[in-house]
Amino acid sequence: MSRAPQLSDKQVLFLYFLILIFVGTILLSLPSSYSAGSLRSLDALFTAVSAVCVTGLSTVTTGDFSLSGKIILLCLIQAGGLGFITFSTLYLFFPGSRFSFRNTAIIQEYYGSEHIQKPKNIIRSILGFTLIFELSGILIIFPGMVRQGVEHPFFSSVFHGISAFCNAGFSLYSDSLTQFQGNPQVLGGVSFMIVTGGLGYMVHWNLFKKVSHPGKVKLRYHSMIMILFTFILIILGFFVFYLLERHRLFSDMNTEDALMAALFQSITTRTAGFNTVDQSGFTAPSTLLNLVFMLIGGGSGSTAGGLKVTTTFLLFLIIIKGIDDHGEIPFLRRRISKELLNRASLYFLKAMVILILSVFLVSLFETIQLKNNIGFLEILFECISALGTVGLSMGITAELSDLSQLVLICTMFAGRIGLFAIIIPAVSPESVYNIRYPEGEVLIG
Amino acid sequence: MSRAPQLSDKQVLFLYFLILIFVGTILLSLPSSYSAGSLRSLDALFTAVSAVCVTGLSTVTTGDFSLSGKIILLCLIQAGGLGFITFSTLYLFFPGSRFSFRNTAIIQEYYGSEHIQKPKNIIRSILGFTLIFELSGILIIFPGMVRQGVEHPFFSSVFHGISAFCNAGFSLYSDSLTQFQGNPQVLGGVSFMIVTGGLGYMVHWNLFKKVSHPGKVKLRYHSMIMILFTFILIILGFFVFYLLERHRLFSDMNTEDALMAALFQSITTRTAGFNTVDQSGFTAPSTLLNLVFMLIGGGSGSTAGGLKVTTTFLLFLIIIKGIDDHGEIPFLRRRISKELLNRASLYFLKAMVILILSVFLVSLFETIQLKNNIGFLEILFECISALGTVGLSMGITAELSDLSQLVLICTMFAGRIGLFAIIIPAVSPESVYNIRYPEGEVLIG
Ligand SMILES: [K+]
Ligand SMILES: [K+]
C-alpha cells in the first residue's frame, strides 16, 4: 500500500488548527458543556476559534460553561497555544519543507554548532518549559486566589495561569480580573505569566542556556531585542496610562492600585486580553495607545499575537534609520537583511488589509442590521483585538450580528494563522551570509 | 563679494512654502481681509497653511473673508498648488542636487532622448497646462453658476475652478457645494478639474505629446498606471457609495441626483475636499471608505495629497504578488525596482506614524480641554483629512482647541511637504538599469 501524500508545512499548520477548531466546536456544543441553557452553534464555533487562537473574545460568559466545558476550553487554549509555539519555533528555525535542516546559520546562532537539535527534542523542550512556567505561575497565583476568597481557588489558579501563559485572556469571571484590582499576588502572577509567555520559546531557551552555561552562551540578538523592547513598551504604556488616567478612569483608586492598574493595562493590552478596568472608560489618547499596543503584540515563537515586537522594531528601524543601498539597515553592529525588512513591511501591509476588510465588513453588517448604537471606535477596537488575538473589547462582542461574529472568527483565524503563514515560504533557505556586518537575525511573524 | 551659499533642494522646498505661509498669514491678518470682525492670528495661520498646502480645512467660514481676502486666499492656493506641481515634477525628474540632469533614464522615458528639457522649459510648460486647464474648467462651470443664480457667478467660477484644479477644496459657500447637488454643469466641471488636476503634470505632458505626435509617442508606464487606477478607484467608490447610501444619506434624492452624489463623493474624497452631502451622515462602511480614499489621494507631480495612487498601487502589488528574490516585483512586463518598493513602504510607514501621532495629540488635547462631545472617529477623520490634504471634515475643525488646531497645522504641513521630502534624497541617481525586465518606473510621493 502506498503512503499518504506528504503534506506541505502550510497544510500541516492549517490542518492542525482546523481540526482543533472542529473538535472544539463539537465538544463545546455538547449539552453537558454548557450550564446556562443551550449554546448556539455559532457561539460554540466562536468560543472554539477564540480559544484555539488564544484570543479571548467571547460571545458568551465563560463562567456559564460547566466544569467539563471549562476543562475543554482550557485544553483548547493549551493545544492552540502549544501548537502555535511549536509550529512557529520549528518554522522559524527550520524553514523549508518538513523542518529540514538547511538553514543551519540561525540554528547555530541559538544552539551552537555542536548542538543542532532535532525537531523532536525541541518539541520536548517546549513542553518542558511550558510545564515549568505554568506550574510556577499557578503557584504564585494560588495564594492570591485563596486570599481573594474565590470559589474553587485551585481550579481558578490553574485556569488563569494557563490562560495567562498562553496569552489567551479567557477568565472564569464575567468582568475578567476586575475583582483582583487590589490583589498584587494574582495580578503579579498573571503579569509574570503573560510576559514570560509573550517572550517566546527561543528567548526562554537562550536565557536558560545562558544561566546554565555561564560565560559560554551569550545573549542572542533576537533575545536582546525582545527583552529590551518588551521592557520599553511596558514602561512606556505604564507611564502613559498612569498619567492620562490617574484623574480619570483610575480616579477612584488609591495611588498603589492606580499604579498597578496602569502597569497591568500596559502588560495585558499587547496580547493577553485580561482586564481589570472597563476598556470603554479610557480617555481617547489612552484608547489610541490601546489600539497601537494591541496591534504590536508580543514575541515571535510565543503565544502572543499581533505584528510582534520584533516586526514593530524593524518597522521602527525602517522609519528612523532608513534602508541603505543594499536594502539593509545596520543596527547595533548587525545588519538587518533586506529579506527581513521586506517581510516586516509585508506583514504590516497584510495586517492593515485584513484590518480594513474586517472593519468594513463588520460596520457594513452592523449598518444593515440597523444596530446603530454600535460606534465606529467600538468596531475598530474589536477588529484590532481579534486581529492581534488580544481579546479586549469595549463590550460589543455579544451584541454583534451573526455575520459580524463570523467576520471576527475569520479575523481571529487570519490574525493567528494567516499572518503567520506569510513567513513560511518567505524564508529563503539559500540566503547567503556574506561578510559585511554579521546578519542581525531577528525573528518576525 | 561672495555669493550666498547654495541651498539644498530640501531647503528650497521648505523655504518656498514657509515664506508663502508667512506672507499669507500676514496678509490674511489685515483688517481689510476679513469682513466678519477681527480674525485671530491662529485662524489666519490655519487658513494660510490650509490654502498653501491646498487642504481646504478651515476654522472660519471662507465666505466671511472680504473680496481682497478671498483673492489673497486664491493666490495662496494657486501659489501653493503650482509650487508643489513644479517642485515635485522637477524633483521626480531631476533627482539629485539642484535639478541636475544625471538621472536621464526617467527623463528619456518621458521626453524621448532628443527632447531632454531644461527646468525652465518644464516650469513654463507647467504654467501653460495649468492656465489651459483652469480656463477651460472655469468656462464649463460658469454657465452652471449662472443657472444656479449665485452672487458674482464669474468670480465664483474662477474661485471654484482654481480651487478644484489645485485640489484645494476651498469653497465660498459655508456648506461647500451642497447647493449644487442637482447641478450637473457645476459638479461636472468641478469633477473634471479635480480629476485632471489630480493626474499630475507628467500625465498631462505625456497625453499631450501622444495626441500631438500620434504614432510617435507612446503612453508611458506611469501614465498608464495613473489613468487605470484613477478610473478603478472612482468607479469603485461610485458603486460602494451608491449601494450603501441610496436608502440612507441619499434617500431624499431622486435617482439621478443620488448617482451624481455618489460619483462626486468618490471623486472629491481622495483629495479635493469639496462636499455636496454632510460628511458625518455616512454609514460606517462608507465612512471607512472615505478614510481609505483620503489616505490614498491623487497623483504624483500633482496638487493632490495622500499616499498617492502609484504608492498605493505599489503597496497593492507588494501585498498581492510579493517581492521576488531580487527585491523586485514584475508587473505588466516591467519590473518594479526595490528602491521604489522600499520607498513606497517607507512612505506608508511614515504616513502612519504621522497619523498616529496626530490623532494621539489631538485626542490628548481634546481630553485635557474636556471637550468630550468630540468623538474618536471625528478626530481620526480630521487627522486623515489633514494628512492627505483633503479638507473634508465631520464638522469639528472650528470647535477644536487651539493646541489641536496647531497639531492639524503641523499635520497638513507634514502631509504636504514632510512626506514629499522623504523621496528627495531617496532617489539614487546612480541606479543601474540592468537587463532583466525593463524597469517599471512609476513616480510615488
Ligand atoms: K489573547
Ligand atoms: K484638498
XYZ file of C-alpha atoms in Angstrom, chain A:
445
model
C 0.000 0.000 0.000
C 1.179 3.487 -0.797
C 1.786 6.049 1.917
C -0.412 9.114 2.204
C 0.994 12.052 0.222
C 3.371 14.338 2.168
C 1.610 17.449 3.381
C 3.297 20.821 2.970
C 4.201 22.854 6.042
C 1.312 25.216 5.431
C -1.129 22.353 5.081
C 0.044 20.814 8.353
C -0.329 24.174 10.090
C -3.835 24.844 8.771
C -4.943 21.270 9.309
C -3.796 21.221 12.930
C -5.766 24.337 13.803
C -8.812 23.496 11.708
C -9.093 20.057 13.318
C -8.704 21.599 16.780
C -11.449 24.124 15.995
C -13.710 21.447 14.553
C -13.300 19.111 17.529
C -13.567 22.022 19.950
C -16.805 23.273 18.423
C -18.371 19.820 18.675
C -17.243 19.264 22.253
C -18.414 22.708 23.368
C -21.769 22.089 21.681
C -22.453 19.069 23.886
C -25.315 19.825 26.300
C -23.050 18.798 29.193
C -20.549 21.537 28.345
C -22.797 24.482 28.928
C -24.842 25.043 32.040
C -26.866 28.133 31.079
C -29.407 26.721 28.616
C -28.390 25.611 25.150
C -25.406 27.060 23.325
C -25.911 28.271 19.749
C -23.626 26.579 17.206
C -22.197 29.963 16.230
C -21.320 30.677 19.860
C -19.638 27.273 20.158
C -17.649 27.945 16.984
C -16.762 31.456 18.138
C -15.603 30.194 21.531
C -13.592 27.357 19.977
C -11.835 29.662 17.494
C -11.223 32.238 20.191
C -9.729 29.563 22.469
C -7.632 27.811 19.834
C -6.342 31.161 18.519
C -5.782 32.213 22.170
C -7.753 35.394 21.603
C -10.175 35.564 24.495
C -13.031 37.414 22.791
C -16.274 35.797 23.767
C -19.909 35.990 22.778
C -20.987 34.136 25.894
C -19.920 34.277 29.532
C -17.098 31.835 30.158
C -18.455 31.201 33.650
C -21.630 29.785 32.104
C -19.773 26.735 30.828
C -19.977 23.675 33.049
C -16.846 22.283 34.677
C -16.361 19.906 31.765
C -16.897 22.786 29.347
C -14.295 24.843 31.158
C -11.844 21.959 31.013
C -12.487 21.564 27.268
C -11.869 25.292 26.886
C -8.630 25.004 28.823
C -7.498 22.080 26.663
C -8.257 24.063 23.507
C -6.275 27.026 24.840
C -3.355 24.801 25.786
C -3.423 22.889 22.497
C -3.743 26.090 20.491
C -1.023 27.882 22.414
C 1.429 24.989 22.498
C 0.693 24.211 18.865
C 1.463 27.728 17.863
C 4.689 27.902 19.882
C 5.791 24.629 18.342
C 4.912 25.481 14.759
C 6.415 28.933 14.907
C 9.591 27.694 16.594
C 10.021 24.889 14.080
C 9.227 27.035 11.058
C 11.376 29.897 12.219
C 14.261 27.530 12.925
C 13.746 25.058 10.146
C 12.305 26.980 7.219
C 11.743 24.965 4.116
C 9.805 21.790 3.703
C 9.267 19.314 6.512
C 11.523 21.069 9.023
C 14.649 20.378 7.025
C 17.953 21.432 8.483
C 19.129 23.567 5.625
C 19.138 26.941 7.346
C 21.751 25.973 9.844
C 23.051 29.513 10.319
C 20.141 30.603 12.507
C 20.075 27.319 14.345
C 23.748 27.640 15.166
C 23.117 31.173 16.335
C 20.893 29.718 19.020
C 22.178 26.266 19.754
C 25.845 26.495 18.885
C 27.193 24.348 16.076
C 27.597 21.232 18.196
C 24.048 21.334 19.479
C 21.902 21.228 16.376
C 18.727 19.782 17.722
C 16.159 17.520 16.255
C 12.562 18.802 15.996
C 11.531 16.049 18.407
C 13.915 17.385 21.042
C 12.740 20.929 20.501
C 9.118 19.891 20.972
C 10.060 18.049 24.154
C 11.920 21.101 25.377
C 8.964 23.390 24.584
C 6.697 21.105 26.592
C 9.161 21.165 29.466
C 9.466 24.928 29.546
C 5.708 25.375 29.298
C 5.099 22.955 32.170
C 7.661 24.673 34.385
C 6.405 28.181 33.669
C 2.771 27.248 34.082
C 3.393 25.372 37.329
C 5.376 28.212 38.842
C 2.749 30.727 37.693
C -0.034 28.691 39.238
C 1.925 28.504 42.495
C 2.288 32.297 42.544
C -1.379 32.900 41.796
C -2.863 30.310 44.151
C -2.316 32.116 47.498
C -3.761 35.277 45.973
C -6.848 33.372 44.850
C -7.268 31.939 48.344
C -6.869 35.392 49.874
C -9.469 36.773 47.480
C -11.849 34.054 48.634
C -12.950 32.926 45.179
C -14.770 29.646 44.666
C -12.514 26.698 43.752
C -9.266 28.679 44.165
C -7.120 25.823 42.839
C -9.048 25.357 39.601
C -9.218 29.112 39.187
C -5.422 29.324 39.592
C -4.861 26.579 37.040
C -7.316 28.127 34.587
C -5.976 31.661 34.846
C -2.354 30.516 34.974
C -2.608 28.550 31.744
C -4.774 31.230 30.167
C -2.140 33.829 31.088
C 0.908 31.883 29.902
C -0.861 31.134 26.620
C -1.785 34.835 26.400
C -5.339 33.643 25.922
C -7.078 36.087 28.210
C -10.022 33.843 28.991
C -11.236 34.368 32.530
C -13.781 32.485 34.601
C -15.236 35.797 35.766
C -17.586 37.859 33.655
C -15.703 41.068 34.493
C -12.339 39.349 33.821
C -9.868 40.215 36.603
C -11.615 43.392 37.821
C -12.183 41.920 41.286
C -8.406 41.486 41.685
C -7.661 45.222 41.255
C -6.132 45.389 44.728
C -4.614 41.916 44.718
C -0.905 42.171 43.773
C -0.357 38.412 44.119
C -2.875 37.483 41.461
C -2.117 40.421 39.182
C 1.623 39.978 39.685
C 1.461 36.256 38.957
C -0.722 36.763 35.912
C 1.562 39.575 34.677
C 4.621 37.374 35.136
C 2.941 34.627 33.116
C 1.857 37.000 30.369
C 5.315 38.498 29.994
C 7.213 35.210 30.048
C 4.670 33.601 27.755
C 4.932 36.547 25.404
C 8.727 36.446 25.112
C 8.652 33.217 23.184
C 10.404 29.895 23.436
C 13.627 30.959 21.707
C 14.220 33.600 24.341
C 13.460 31.111 27.138
C 15.903 28.627 25.661
C 18.592 31.243 25.198
C 18.217 32.586 28.731
C 18.158 29.057 30.161
C 21.370 28.152 28.331
C 22.999 31.398 29.370
C 22.187 30.748 33.011
C 23.087 27.063 32.916
C 26.327 27.617 30.970
C 27.588 30.915 32.412
C 30.267 32.560 30.276
C 29.825 30.044 27.459
C 26.484 31.050 25.949
C 25.780 34.646 25.012
C 22.512 36.507 24.846
C 21.473 36.374 21.198
C 20.469 39.351 19.098
C 16.846 38.293 18.899
C 16.659 37.729 22.660
C 18.273 41.081 23.341
C 15.860 42.962 21.065
C 12.875 41.090 22.518
C 13.792 41.772 26.141
C 14.806 45.379 25.512
C 11.706 46.332 23.552
C 9.296 44.386 25.747
C 10.682 46.354 28.666
C 10.471 49.690 26.817
C 6.891 49.052 25.716
C 5.754 48.026 29.192
C 7.328 51.098 30.811
C 6.016 53.410 28.113
C 2.476 52.106 28.487
C 2.714 52.234 32.261
C 3.637 55.944 32.250
C 1.127 56.974 29.600
C -1.785 55.097 31.168
C -0.927 56.337 34.636
C -0.514 59.975 33.619
C -3.620 60.057 31.447
C -5.958 58.045 33.648
C -4.871 58.908 37.198
C -7.639 61.508 37.460
C -9.995 59.836 35.019
C -10.518 56.094 34.872
C -8.292 55.424 37.908
C -9.657 58.339 39.944
C -11.465 56.113 42.461
C -8.320 54.085 43.226
C -5.604 54.768 45.770
C -2.142 55.511 44.341
C -0.887 51.959 44.728
C -3.864 50.442 42.930
C -3.696 53.068 40.197
C -0.018 52.300 39.588
C -0.841 48.600 39.480
C -3.772 49.182 37.120
C -1.583 51.220 34.755
C 1.141 48.571 34.790
C -1.320 45.730 34.304
C -3.063 47.527 31.438
C 0.309 48.085 29.786
C 1.165 44.382 30.089
C -2.217 42.919 29.221
C -3.040 45.106 26.237
C -0.384 43.918 23.866
C -1.862 40.477 23.588
C -3.107 38.864 26.783
C -6.519 40.441 26.949
C -7.362 40.201 30.645
C -8.696 43.428 32.053
C -9.052 44.976 35.498
C -10.808 48.128 34.303
C -13.590 48.919 31.833
C -11.960 49.164 28.397
C -14.562 51.617 27.150
C -13.805 54.003 30.001
C -10.371 55.132 28.833
C -9.729 58.628 27.521
C -9.268 58.947 23.756
C -5.434 59.104 23.789
C -5.248 56.029 26.047
C -7.662 54.257 23.742
C -5.380 55.026 20.820
C -2.426 53.591 22.756
C -4.528 50.522 23.480
C -5.167 50.144 19.755
C -1.467 50.521 18.927
C -0.402 48.105 21.665
C -2.949 45.519 20.548
C -1.560 45.805 17.048
C 2.057 45.414 18.202
C 1.521 42.232 20.192
C 4.213 40.038 21.736
C 7.128 37.860 20.710
C 7.696 35.542 17.767
C 7.589 31.868 18.638
C 5.271 32.666 21.519
C 1.547 32.525 22.103
C 1.278 36.268 21.631
C -0.403 37.723 18.574
C -0.193 40.982 16.717
C 2.555 42.224 14.452
C 5.089 41.030 17.047
C 7.614 43.114 18.935
C 10.449 42.343 16.518
C 8.374 43.219 13.447
C 7.496 46.531 15.068
C 11.149 47.018 15.902
C 12.065 46.507 12.242
C 9.362 48.919 11.087
C 10.660 51.393 13.642
C 14.186 50.967 12.246
C 12.944 51.463 8.690
C 11.297 54.723 9.718
C 14.118 56.046 11.866
C 17.226 54.894 10.026
C 16.071 54.199 6.504
C 17.185 51.356 4.288
C 20.705 51.592 2.853
C 21.807 50.946 -0.723
C 21.945 47.195 -0.127
C 18.338 47.233 1.070
C 19.620 46.604 4.574
C 19.836 48.508 7.829
C 22.827 48.392 10.173
C 21.863 48.400 13.832
C 23.938 47.626 16.903
C 26.801 46.239 14.786
C 24.492 43.897 12.933
C 22.933 44.374 9.573
C 19.253 43.656 9.213
C 18.836 41.865 5.898
C 16.541 43.035 3.165
C 14.566 39.783 3.352
C 13.704 40.529 6.969
C 12.842 44.155 6.247
C 10.688 43.201 3.294
C 8.929 40.570 5.357
C 8.273 43.093 8.115
C 6.742 45.558 5.651
C 4.706 42.819 4.048
C 3.491 41.607 7.421
C 2.392 45.105 8.335
C 0.695 45.730 4.993
C -1.192 42.444 5.103
C -2.281 43.095 8.665
C -3.603 46.501 7.588
C -5.528 44.992 4.691
C -7.092 42.330 6.921
C -7.958 45.021 9.451
C -9.564 47.348 6.903
C -11.546 44.493 5.350
C -12.637 43.321 8.765
C -13.758 46.773 9.927
C -15.505 47.361 6.618
C -17.469 44.116 6.774
C -18.417 44.412 10.444
C -19.520 48.011 10.013
C -21.392 47.012 6.869
C -23.248 44.197 8.614
C -23.998 46.331 11.644
C -25.349 49.062 9.391
C -27.535 46.639 7.542
C -28.852 45.260 10.784
C -29.603 48.800 11.936
C -27.752 48.366 15.205
C -26.615 51.933 15.147
C -25.842 52.049 18.824
C -22.506 50.415 17.982
C -19.971 53.081 17.068
C -17.027 53.067 14.710
C -14.465 53.086 17.515
C -16.031 50.039 19.166
C -15.850 48.185 15.856
C -12.268 49.261 15.195
C -11.283 48.224 18.716
C -12.991 44.851 18.346
C -11.385 44.110 14.981
C -7.890 45.076 16.109
C -8.424 42.943 19.195
C -9.399 39.989 17.014
C -6.570 40.548 14.545
C -3.979 40.802 17.324
C -5.654 37.881 19.144
C -5.849 40.123 22.204
C -9.374 39.627 23.410
C -10.040 43.045 24.906
C -13.385 44.512 23.974
C -15.369 47.642 24.540
C -18.230 45.283 25.250
C -19.889 44.744 21.885
C -18.871 41.145 21.087
C -22.113 39.523 22.156
C -24.249 42.326 20.702
C -22.870 41.955 17.199
C -24.915 40.320 14.474
C -24.169 36.740 13.401
C -22.471 37.859 10.219
C -20.203 40.246 12.114
C -19.316 37.481 14.544
C -18.388 35.323 11.552
C -16.142 38.136 10.323
C -14.490 38.242 13.741
C -13.979 34.465 13.622
C -12.207 34.854 10.278
C -10.212 37.818 11.577
C -9.009 35.848 14.605
C -8.005 32.955 12.389
C -6.313 35.274 9.879
C -4.540 37.162 12.642
C -3.231 33.951 14.172
C -2.668 31.527 11.309
C -2.986 33.567 8.135
C -0.447 36.234 9.005
C 1.988 33.647 10.304
C 1.663 31.657 7.098
C 3.127 34.640 5.231
C 6.564 33.954 6.563
C 6.687 30.244 5.830
C 7.582 30.475 2.148
C 9.307 33.826 2.523
C 12.306 32.463 4.377
C 14.814 31.719 1.681
C 16.865 28.706 2.795
C 19.594 29.611 0.323
C 20.111 33.075 1.745
C 23.783 33.916 1.575
C 25.599 35.137 4.620
C 28.252 37.491 3.365
C 30.958 39.368 5.129
C 29.817 42.905 5.751
C 28.297 43.156 9.214
C 27.148 39.800 10.502
C 23.476 39.465 9.808
C 21.274 40.814 12.607
C 18.875 37.948 12.649
C 15.636 38.650 14.434
C 12.541 36.563 14.083
C 9.354 38.193 12.992
C 5.846 36.938 12.482
